[in-house]
Amino acid sequence: MNNDLQERENWTSKLGFILAAAGSAVGLGNIWRFPYVTGENGGAAFLLIYLIAIILIGYPVMVAEMSLGRKTEKNPVGAFKNLAPDTPWWLVGALGVFTGFVILSYYSVIAGWSMAYIVQAANGFTSEMDFAGLFGGHISSVGEPLLWHATFMGITIGIISAGVVKGIQKAVKILMPILFILLVALVFRSVSLEGAGEGLAFYLAPDFSQLTWYSLNEAIAQAFFTLSLGMGAMITYGSYLSKDDNISDSAGYVLGLDTLIAVLSGFAIFPAVFALGLSPDAGPGLTFITLPAVFAEMPLGTLFGFLFFVLLTIAAITSAISLLEVVVAYMVDEHEWERKKAAQVVGIVIFLVGIPPLLGYSALSDFQFLGMDILDTYDWFANAIFLPLGGLLTAIFAGYVWGARNTADEANKAEGVLSVGNLFGVLIKYVVPVAIGTIMVVGIWQTLAG
Ligand code: TRP
């Protein structure tokens, strides 16, 4: 099939685009990662600097990515080629496509754990269970995690094969409202538990003595990951956006929805964790070890535990499709592959790339990189290097090469409530590059120094 003869698909409504982009943004990053990172960094004070990072760094980068995509109607590689032909800038797009590959491969493994826990929850969480043992046992087995990883990639491939409107847009229109309702139900359950107050205080009353320089780092890295920035996901989604949409507004909605869901996840988790006398700084195990212990103790815990892991899985699906879409759009645009074939071939390769991190808790547990297992190693490269580097170069490109003015004009093209202007120029040209450059150096140095 010759793609040149095909009209590029467009989201059929403003809402379709916002939900798709919000679906990309809202994921494991909000429900699994945000609460544990906040829990490890002292709660409320971290929440505050995270919100500042979202607005000052996340918003301008998101506007830049969406504008680049809509202007060029291309995948990340094509977008840079289009605006800066015969220069090496296309490599930034290529880094993005590569990063999508890496992130989805381990993202799917974690989403697989979440699916396994839907079944686990349905069988009931009871007080006498050893939840650390249960989780350790699951991830260090091979057959089950492999089956769920394959199932999750299968779902993701299925949706992307169906296309932008019939696949992505349809899926998010069904899944995002369900996600929201489930989350609100969990928040009500959590804050109405006896002893919830202490968790609310941890989450809402800032104690700045808990913050370190590293927290700043974590806040910015979290902002990038949760908003799906730094690898061209928003370039790709923006490329299907109609010229009648105002990007300054749309980015605002996506940012607002993503932040709302993250903040609500905190309200679902911290009150419950404190009500049961558990600690909020359990790290990545917060979702899979601490929460099941919470569900085991609370009234209707099995039902809410089941709903929680359904919620987590839904959030992961709507994010995973955006990661796969970046690579598929690249194959379709640049190599003229047919969409279905691209989704299947790329999806299977990503599944395979995910096998080493999956085996990092069993057959490959001897492998260590700077003290990290394979999954953490993939995650570290993505979050400490690839995403910030991609975001930094995208900001420089939008600010200086394409130009802050041109970027803003594209964003403001249609009538809207918000419109980006001079402040956007200052943020994209100076604040974003300096902030990201600093956290990259600090982050890499911290990790190397152990
Ligand atoms: N934002 C998603 C989350 O919070 C993950 C994700 C999807 C992502 N697409 C991305 C992260 C692109 C970085 C880049 O779970």
Short mmCIF file of C-alpha atoms and ligand atoms in Angstrom, two decimals:
data_model
loop_
_atom_site.label_atom_id
_atom_site.label_comp_id
_atom_site.label_asym_id
_atom_site.label_seq_id
_atom_site.Cartn_x
_atom_site.Cartn_y
_atom_site.Cartn_z
CA MET A 1 0.00 0.00 0.00
CA ASN A 2 1.35 3.39 -0.89
CA ASN A 3 0.99 5.77 1.99
CA ASP A 4 1.42 8.84 -0.13
CA LEU A 5 -2.01 8.17 -1.57
CA GLN A 6 -3.56 7.91 1.86
CA GLU A 7 -4.89 10.87 3.80
CA ARG A 8 -3.27 11.08 7.21
CA GLU A 9 -5.80 10.05 9.83
CA ASN A 10 -7.07 12.82 12.11
CA TRP A 11 -8.63 12.58 15.56
CA THR A 12 -12.31 13.12 14.87
CA SER A 13 -12.82 15.56 17.72
CA LYS A 14 -11.01 17.87 20.08
CA LEU A 15 -12.03 15.57 22.92
CA GLY A 16 -10.68 12.55 21.06
CA PHE A 17 -7.23 14.09 20.94
CA ILE A 18 -7.28 15.30 24.53
CA LEU A 19 -8.35 11.89 25.81
CA ALA A 20 -5.75 10.11 23.72
CA ALA A 21 -2.95 12.40 24.90
CA ALA A 22 -4.22 12.25 28.48
CA GLY A 23 -4.46 8.47 28.11
CA SER A 24 -0.82 8.43 27.09
CA ALA A 25 0.14 10.62 30.01
CA VAL A 26 -1.93 8.83 32.64
CA GLY A 27 -0.32 5.49 33.29
CA LEU A 28 1.85 3.50 35.63
CA GLY A 29 3.67 6.79 36.12
CA ASN A 30 0.67 8.29 37.89
CA ILE A 31 -0.70 5.38 39.87
CA TRP A 32 2.38 3.28 40.59
CA ARG A 33 5.35 5.64 40.30
CA PHE A 34 4.02 8.99 41.52
CA PRO A 35 2.81 7.76 44.93
CA TYR A 36 5.98 5.84 45.70
CA VAL A 37 8.30 8.64 44.61
CA THR A 38 6.23 11.12 46.63
CA GLY A 39 6.26 8.70 49.56
CA GLU A 40 10.04 8.38 49.41
CA ASN A 41 10.57 12.13 49.16
CA GLY A 42 8.58 13.19 52.19
CA GLY A 43 5.09 13.77 50.79
CA ALA A 44 3.59 17.26 50.58
CA ALA A 45 6.81 19.22 50.02
CA PHE A 46 7.63 16.97 47.08
CA LEU A 47 4.12 17.36 45.70
CA LEU A 48 4.67 21.09 45.64
CA ILE A 49 7.94 21.06 43.67
CA TYR A 50 6.48 18.42 41.37
CA LEU A 51 3.59 20.77 40.53
CA ILE A 52 6.03 23.58 39.83
CA ALA A 53 8.05 21.29 37.52
CA ILE A 54 4.88 20.29 35.69
CA ILE A 55 3.98 23.89 34.96
CA LEU A 56 7.38 25.45 34.24
CA ILE A 57 8.97 22.53 32.42
CA GLY A 58 6.27 20.05 31.45
CA TYR A 59 3.87 22.53 29.89
CA PRO A 60 6.29 24.28 27.51
CA VAL A 61 7.84 21.00 26.36
CA MET A 62 4.42 19.53 25.73
CA VAL A 63 3.37 22.57 23.71
CA ALA A 64 6.60 22.33 21.70
CA GLU A 65 6.15 18.63 20.96
CA MET A 66 2.50 18.92 19.94
CA SER A 67 3.27 21.93 17.74
CA LEU A 68 6.16 20.15 16.03
CA GLY A 69 3.87 17.22 15.31
CA ARG A 70 0.94 19.18 14.00
CA LYS A 71 3.07 21.50 11.89
CA THR A 72 4.82 18.64 10.11
CA GLU A 73 2.14 15.91 10.34
CA LYS A 74 4.95 13.46 10.87
CA ASN A 75 6.45 10.93 13.25
CA PRO A 76 9.37 12.26 15.35
CA VAL A 77 12.07 11.47 12.78
CA GLY A 78 10.03 12.94 9.93
CA ALA A 79 9.14 16.00 11.98
CA PHE A 80 12.76 17.05 12.54
CA LYS A 81 13.69 16.19 8.95
CA ASN A 82 10.84 18.31 7.70
CA LEU A 83 11.77 21.45 9.66
CA ALA A 84 15.54 21.09 9.47
CA PRO A 85 16.31 19.16 6.29
CA ASP A 86 19.87 18.00 5.67
CA THR A 87 20.92 18.48 9.28
CA PRO A 88 21.53 15.87 11.99
CA TRP A 89 18.45 17.01 13.95
CA TRP A 90 16.52 13.95 12.78
CA LEU A 91 18.70 12.02 15.23
CA VAL A 92 16.66 13.53 18.08
CA GLY A 93 13.60 11.89 16.54
CA ALA A 94 15.50 8.64 16.14
CA LEU A 95 16.52 8.75 19.80
CA GLY A 96 12.82 9.13 20.60
CA VAL A 97 11.80 6.12 18.54
CA PHE A 98 14.54 4.08 20.19
CA THR A 99 13.45 5.27 23.65
CA GLY A 100 9.86 4.24 22.91
CA PHE A 101 11.15 0.79 22.20
CA VAL A 102 13.09 0.55 25.44
CA ILE A 103 10.36 2.00 27.67
CA LEU A 104 7.55 -0.13 26.28
CA SER A 105 9.59 -3.32 26.64
CA TYR A 106 9.79 -3.06 30.44
CA TYR A 107 6.57 -1.06 30.85
CA SER A 108 4.76 -4.11 29.51
CA VAL A 109 6.48 -6.34 32.07
CA ILE A 110 5.26 -4.15 34.94
CA ALA A 111 1.79 -3.91 33.38
CA GLY A 112 1.89 -7.72 33.28
CA TRP A 113 2.45 -7.81 37.05
CA SER A 114 -0.60 -5.60 37.39
CA MET A 115 -2.66 -8.03 35.31
CA ALA A 116 -1.45 -10.95 37.41
CA TYR A 117 -2.58 -9.02 40.49
CA ILE A 118 -6.09 -8.64 39.09
CA VAL A 119 -6.33 -12.42 39.32
CA GLN A 120 -4.57 -12.45 42.67
CA ALA A 121 -7.01 -9.88 44.04
CA ALA A 122 -10.00 -11.78 42.70
CA ASN A 123 -8.81 -14.77 44.71
CA GLY A 124 -8.75 -12.55 47.78
CA PHE A 125 -6.09 -10.77 49.82
CA THR A 126 -6.14 -11.99 53.42
CA SER A 127 -4.39 -10.74 56.56
CA GLU A 128 -2.28 -13.83 57.05
CA MET A 129 -0.63 -13.55 53.61
CA ASP A 130 3.03 -12.60 53.24
CA PHE A 131 2.77 -9.90 50.60
CA ALA A 132 6.46 -9.31 50.11
CA GLY A 133 6.84 -13.05 49.55
CA LEU A 134 3.87 -13.13 47.21
CA PHE A 135 5.26 -10.33 45.03
CA GLY A 136 8.81 -11.68 45.13
CA GLY A 137 7.49 -15.10 44.22
CA HIS A 138 5.55 -13.77 41.28
CA ILE A 139 8.29 -11.69 39.69
CA SER A 140 10.93 -14.35 40.20
CA SER A 141 8.85 -16.96 38.41
CA VAL A 142 9.00 -17.16 34.62
CA GLY A 143 5.88 -18.70 33.07
CA GLU A 144 3.21 -16.44 34.51
CA PRO A 145 4.98 -13.10 34.05
CA LEU A 146 5.84 -14.15 30.50
CA LEU A 147 2.23 -14.99 29.76
CA TRP A 148 0.99 -11.63 31.09
CA HIS A 149 3.74 -9.71 29.30
CA ALA A 150 2.66 -11.42 26.06
CA THR A 151 -1.02 -10.76 26.76
CA PHE A 152 -0.39 -7.10 27.46
CA MET A 153 1.66 -6.64 24.28
CA GLY A 154 -1.05 -8.51 22.37
CA ILE A 155 -3.70 -6.04 23.53
CA THR A 156 -1.45 -3.10 22.69
CA ILE A 157 -0.72 -4.47 19.21
CA GLY A 158 -4.43 -5.12 18.63
CA ILE A 159 -5.40 -1.53 19.39
CA ILE A 160 -2.60 0.03 17.33
CA SER A 161 -3.35 -2.27 14.37
CA ALA A 162 -6.89 -0.90 14.29
CA GLY A 163 -5.61 2.62 13.65
CA VAL A 164 -5.70 6.07 15.16
CA VAL A 165 -9.46 6.63 15.18
CA LYS A 166 -10.84 3.09 15.30
CA GLY A 167 -8.11 1.88 17.65
CA ILE A 168 -6.57 4.53 19.86
CA GLN A 169 -9.42 7.03 20.00
CA LYS A 170 -12.07 4.38 20.52
CA ALA A 171 -10.10 2.65 23.26
CA VAL A 172 -9.42 5.83 25.23
CA LYS A 173 -13.02 7.03 24.97
CA ILE A 174 -14.14 3.85 26.70
CA LEU A 175 -11.23 3.31 29.07
CA MET A 176 -10.55 6.82 30.40
CA PRO A 177 -14.00 7.37 31.95
CA ILE A 178 -13.86 3.92 33.56
CA LEU A 179 -10.45 4.74 34.95
CA PHE A 180 -11.71 7.98 36.44
CA ILE A 181 -14.75 6.40 38.09
CA LEU A 182 -12.69 3.56 39.59
CA LEU A 183 -10.15 6.00 40.95
CA VAL A 184 -12.77 8.24 42.56
CA ALA A 185 -14.34 5.18 44.19
CA LEU A 186 -10.95 4.21 45.61
CA VAL A 187 -10.35 7.71 46.94
CA PHE A 188 -13.69 7.63 48.80
CA ARG A 189 -12.84 4.26 50.26
CA SER A 190 -9.40 5.38 51.37
CA VAL A 191 -10.21 8.75 52.95
CA SER A 192 -13.19 7.31 54.81
CA LEU A 193 -11.05 4.73 56.63
CA GLU A 194 -10.51 5.27 60.31
CA GLY A 195 -7.12 6.91 60.83
CA ALA A 196 -6.94 8.36 57.34
CA GLY A 197 -6.07 11.80 58.74
CA GLU A 198 -2.41 11.06 59.27
CA GLY A 199 -2.01 10.11 55.63
CA LEU A 200 -3.73 13.29 54.54
CA ALA A 201 -1.35 15.33 56.70
CA PHE A 202 1.67 13.56 55.19
CA TYR A 203 0.34 14.31 51.72
CA LEU A 204 -0.83 17.87 52.25
CA ALA A 205 1.21 19.54 55.01
CA PRO A 206 4.67 20.24 53.59
CA ASP A 207 7.74 19.49 55.67
CA PHE A 208 10.60 20.98 53.69
CA SER A 209 13.25 19.35 55.84
CA GLN A 210 12.41 16.16 53.95
CA LEU A 211 13.61 17.57 50.64
CA THR A 212 17.07 17.09 49.16
CA TRP A 213 18.57 18.27 45.88
CA TYR A 214 17.88 14.84 44.62
CA SER A 215 14.15 15.43 45.20
CA LEU A 216 14.28 18.24 42.67
CA ASN A 217 15.80 15.81 40.27
CA GLU A 218 13.12 13.26 40.94
CA ALA A 219 10.38 15.87 40.52
CA ILE A 220 11.57 16.86 37.05
CA ALA A 221 12.16 13.27 35.96
CA GLN A 222 8.70 12.35 37.20
CA ALA A 223 7.20 15.28 35.28
CA PHE A 224 8.76 14.04 32.05
CA PHE A 225 7.75 10.46 32.48
CA THR A 226 4.22 11.12 33.61
CA LEU A 227 3.53 13.61 30.80
CA SER A 228 4.99 11.26 28.16
CA LEU A 229 7.56 13.87 27.15
CA GLY A 230 11.05 13.64 25.75
CA MET A 231 10.62 10.96 23.10
CA GLY A 232 8.17 12.32 20.59
CA ALA A 233 4.98 10.65 21.80
CA MET A 234 3.30 14.06 21.79
CA ILE A 235 4.88 14.86 18.42
CA THR A 236 3.26 11.73 17.05
CA TYR A 237 -0.15 12.35 18.63
CA GLY A 238 0.05 16.00 17.59
CA SER A 239 0.62 14.90 14.00
CA TYR A 240 -2.95 13.58 13.87
CA LEU A 241 -4.35 16.85 15.24
CA SER A 242 -6.56 19.06 13.15
CA LYS A 243 -5.47 22.63 12.38
CA ASP A 244 -8.64 23.90 14.07
CA ASP A 245 -7.47 22.93 17.54
CA ASN A 246 -5.66 25.29 19.85
CA ILE A 247 -2.58 23.51 21.22
CA SER A 248 -2.03 25.89 24.13
CA ASP A 249 -5.46 24.83 25.38
CA SER A 250 -5.16 21.14 24.59
CA ALA A 251 -1.79 20.86 26.34
CA GLY A 252 -3.37 22.59 29.33
CA TYR A 253 -6.17 20.03 29.48
CA VAL A 254 -3.79 17.09 29.16
CA LEU A 255 -1.57 18.49 31.87
CA GLY A 256 -4.57 19.16 34.09
CA LEU A 257 -6.00 15.67 33.64
CA ASP A 258 -2.67 13.97 34.22
CA THR A 259 -2.04 15.98 37.37
CA LEU A 260 -5.58 15.38 38.62
CA ILE A 261 -5.15 11.62 38.25
CA ALA A 262 -1.73 11.62 39.94
CA VAL A 263 -2.99 13.73 42.83
CA LEU A 264 -6.08 11.52 43.20
CA SER A 265 -3.86 8.42 43.25
CA GLY A 266 -2.08 9.95 46.23
CA PHE A 267 -5.46 10.43 47.91
CA ALA A 268 -6.33 6.82 47.17
CA ILE A 269 -3.08 5.49 48.57
CA PHE A 270 -1.63 7.55 51.44
CA PRO A 271 -4.67 7.71 53.74
CA ALA A 272 -5.10 3.94 53.41
CA VAL A 273 -1.42 3.21 53.99
CA PHE A 274 -1.31 5.38 57.14
CA ALA A 275 -4.67 4.12 58.38
CA LEU A 276 -3.16 0.65 58.56
CA GLY A 277 0.02 1.84 60.19
CA LEU A 278 2.21 1.07 57.18
CA SER A 279 5.03 3.18 55.81
CA PRO A 280 4.69 5.29 52.62
CA ASP A 281 8.34 4.95 51.62
CA ALA A 282 8.29 1.33 50.44
CA GLY A 283 9.54 2.33 46.97
CA PRO A 284 8.38 0.44 43.90
CA GLY A 285 6.86 -2.20 46.18
CA LEU A 286 4.30 0.29 47.49
CA THR A 287 1.72 -0.76 44.90
CA PHE A 288 2.39 -4.46 44.88
CA ILE A 289 3.31 -5.15 48.51
CA THR A 290 1.98 -2.38 50.73
CA LEU A 291 -1.36 -1.89 48.98
CA PRO A 292 -2.43 -5.54 48.99
CA ALA A 293 -1.74 -5.53 52.72
CA VAL A 294 -4.04 -2.51 52.95
CA PHE A 295 -6.74 -4.24 50.90
CA ALA A 296 -6.51 -7.33 53.10
CA GLU A 297 -7.43 -5.27 56.15
CA MET A 298 -10.12 -2.97 54.89
CA PRO A 299 -13.84 -3.62 54.55
CA LEU A 300 -14.67 -4.71 50.99
CA GLY A 301 -10.91 -4.92 50.46
CA THR A 302 -11.06 -7.72 47.93
CA LEU A 303 -13.45 -5.77 45.73
CA PHE A 304 -11.42 -2.57 45.97
CA GLY A 305 -8.16 -4.44 45.45
CA PHE A 306 -9.57 -5.99 42.31
CA LEU A 307 -10.79 -2.60 41.06
CA PHE A 308 -7.42 -1.03 41.82
CA PHE A 309 -5.47 -3.44 39.64
CA VAL A 310 -8.05 -3.18 36.86
CA LEU A 311 -7.54 0.59 37.06
CA LEU A 312 -3.77 0.25 36.97
CA THR A 313 -3.94 -2.07 33.96
CA ILE A 314 -6.29 0.24 32.04
CA ALA A 315 -4.00 3.19 32.69
CA ALA A 316 -1.05 1.13 31.45
CA ILE A 317 -2.85 0.14 28.23
CA THR A 318 -3.69 3.70 27.18
CA SER A 319 -0.03 4.67 27.76
CA ALA A 320 1.48 1.64 26.09
CA ILE A 321 -0.43 2.31 22.88
CA SER A 322 1.22 5.74 22.64
CA LEU A 323 4.66 4.20 23.02
CA LEU A 324 3.98 1.63 20.30
CA GLU A 325 2.36 4.28 18.08
CA VAL A 326 5.59 6.31 17.99
CA VAL A 327 7.54 3.41 16.53
CA VAL A 328 4.70 2.32 14.24
CA ALA A 329 4.17 5.86 12.90
CA TYR A 330 7.88 5.96 12.13
CA MET A 331 7.78 2.67 10.19
CA VAL A 332 4.62 3.72 8.34
CA ASP A 333 5.79 7.24 7.43
CA GLU A 334 9.47 6.69 6.77
CA HIS A 335 9.58 3.10 5.56
CA GLU A 336 6.12 2.86 4.05
CA TRP A 337 5.16 -0.21 6.01
CA GLU A 338 1.55 -1.10 6.30
CA ARG A 339 0.16 -0.19 9.76
CA LYS A 340 -0.93 -3.70 10.77
CA LYS A 341 2.34 -5.26 9.77
CA ALA A 342 4.29 -2.51 11.54
CA ALA A 343 2.27 -2.95 14.74
CA GLN A 344 2.78 -6.69 14.74
CA VAL A 345 6.45 -6.83 13.83
CA VAL A 346 7.47 -3.96 16.09
CA GLY A 347 5.24 -5.24 18.91
CA ILE A 348 6.81 -8.68 18.79
CA VAL A 349 10.33 -7.29 18.78
CA ILE A 350 9.46 -5.12 21.79
CA PHE A 351 8.04 -8.17 23.52
CA LEU A 352 11.39 -9.91 22.99
CA VAL A 353 13.39 -6.92 24.21
CA GLY A 354 11.25 -7.12 27.37
CA ILE A 355 12.31 -10.66 28.15
CA PRO A 356 15.71 -9.83 29.73
CA PRO A 357 14.19 -7.41 32.29
CA LEU A 358 11.47 -10.00 32.96
CA LEU A 359 14.13 -12.64 33.66
CA GLY A 360 16.15 -10.21 35.77
CA TYR A 361 14.47 -11.61 38.90
CA SER A 362 15.07 -15.25 38.01
CA ALA A 363 17.40 -16.70 35.37
CA LEU A 364 19.29 -13.43 34.85
CA SER A 365 19.32 -12.25 38.47
CA ASP A 366 23.12 -12.29 38.51
CA PHE A 367 23.22 -9.46 36.04
CA GLN A 368 23.78 -6.15 37.76
CA PHE A 369 24.58 -2.73 36.36
CA LEU A 370 25.71 -0.19 38.97
CA GLY A 371 23.82 -2.28 41.49
CA MET A 372 20.59 -2.30 39.47
CA ASP A 373 18.71 -5.29 38.07
CA ILE A 374 17.91 -5.34 34.36
CA LEU A 375 14.49 -3.71 34.62
CA ASP A 376 15.86 -0.91 36.78
CA THR A 377 18.74 -0.53 34.34
CA TYR A 378 16.37 -0.05 31.38
CA ASP A 379 14.33 2.36 33.50
CA TRP A 380 17.43 4.27 34.55
CA PHE A 381 18.68 4.73 31.00
CA ALA A 382 15.23 5.89 29.92
CA ASN A 383 14.54 8.27 32.79
CA ALA A 384 18.00 9.55 33.66
CA ILE A 385 19.36 9.85 30.13
CA PHE A 386 17.12 9.30 27.11
CA LEU A 387 14.00 11.25 28.14
CA PRO A 388 15.80 14.28 29.60
CA LEU A 389 18.21 14.34 26.66
CA GLY A 390 15.33 14.11 24.20
CA GLY A 391 13.44 16.83 26.06
CA LEU A 392 16.49 19.07 26.25
CA LEU A 393 17.21 18.78 22.53
CA THR A 394 13.55 19.22 21.63
CA ALA A 395 13.41 22.42 23.70
CA ILE A 396 16.58 23.72 22.04
CA PHE A 397 15.20 22.85 18.64
CA ALA A 398 11.86 24.53 19.25
CA GLY A 399 13.42 27.51 21.00
CA TYR A 400 16.32 28.26 18.68
CA VAL A 401 16.17 26.28 15.43
CA TRP A 402 12.51 26.33 14.52
CA GLY A 403 12.17 29.35 16.81
CA ALA A 404 10.08 30.04 19.90
CA ARG A 405 7.92 32.47 17.89
CA ASN A 406 7.09 29.90 15.19
CA THR A 407 6.40 27.25 17.80
CA ALA A 408 4.06 29.56 19.67
CA ASP A 409 2.30 30.61 16.46
CA GLU A 410 1.61 26.99 15.63
CA ALA A 411 0.32 26.37 19.16
CA ASN A 412 -2.00 29.40 19.05
CA LYS A 413 -3.24 28.80 15.54
CA ALA A 414 -6.89 28.38 16.44
CA GLU A 415 -8.98 30.52 18.77
CA GLY A 416 -8.60 29.39 22.38
CA VAL A 417 -8.68 30.33 26.04
CA LEU A 418 -4.94 30.07 26.58
CA SER A 419 -2.28 31.37 24.28
CA VAL A 420 1.46 31.01 24.70
CA GLY A 421 3.69 34.03 24.19
CA ASN A 422 6.80 35.65 25.57
CA LEU A 423 6.84 33.69 28.79
CA PHE A 424 6.75 30.50 26.73
CA GLY A 425 9.81 31.77 24.84
CA VAL A 426 11.71 32.36 28.08
CA LEU A 427 10.78 28.95 29.45
CA ILE A 428 11.60 26.96 26.33
CA LYS A 429 14.85 28.81 25.57
CA TYR A 430 16.33 29.21 29.03
CA VAL A 431 14.46 27.64 31.93
CA VAL A 432 13.85 24.21 30.40
CA PRO A 433 17.38 23.65 29.02
CA VAL A 434 19.08 24.83 32.22
CA ALA A 435 16.81 22.81 34.48
CA ILE A 436 17.10 19.63 32.45
CA GLY A 437 20.82 20.00 31.88
CA THR A 438 21.32 20.35 35.61
CA ILE A 439 19.23 17.37 36.61
CA MET A 440 20.92 15.17 34.05
CA VAL A 441 24.36 15.99 35.37
CA VAL A 442 23.29 15.63 39.00
CA GLY A 443 21.35 12.44 38.30
CA ILE A 444 24.12 10.69 36.42
CA TRP A 445 26.74 11.79 38.92
CA GLN A 446 24.61 10.58 41.86
CA THR A 447 24.10 7.18 40.30
CA LEU A 448 27.75 6.71 39.37
CA ALA A 449 28.78 7.82 42.83
CA GLY A 450 26.33 5.24 44.19
N1 TRP B 1 3.24 8.71 30.74
C1 TRP B 1 3.08 7.31 30.93
C2 TRP B 1 2.94 7.02 32.40
O1 TRP B 1 2.90 7.89 33.19
C3 TRP B 1 4.20 6.51 30.31
C4 TRP B 1 4.47 6.89 28.92
C5 TRP B 1 3.71 6.72 27.84
C6 TRP B 1 5.61 7.59 28.48
N2 TRP B 1 4.30 7.27 26.75
C7 TRP B 1 5.46 7.81 27.11
C8 TRP B 1 6.72 8.07 29.13
C9 TRP B 1 6.39 8.51 26.41
C10 TRP B 1 7.66 8.76 28.43
C11 TRP B 1 7.51 8.99 27.09
O2 TRP B 1 2.87 5.89 32.78
#
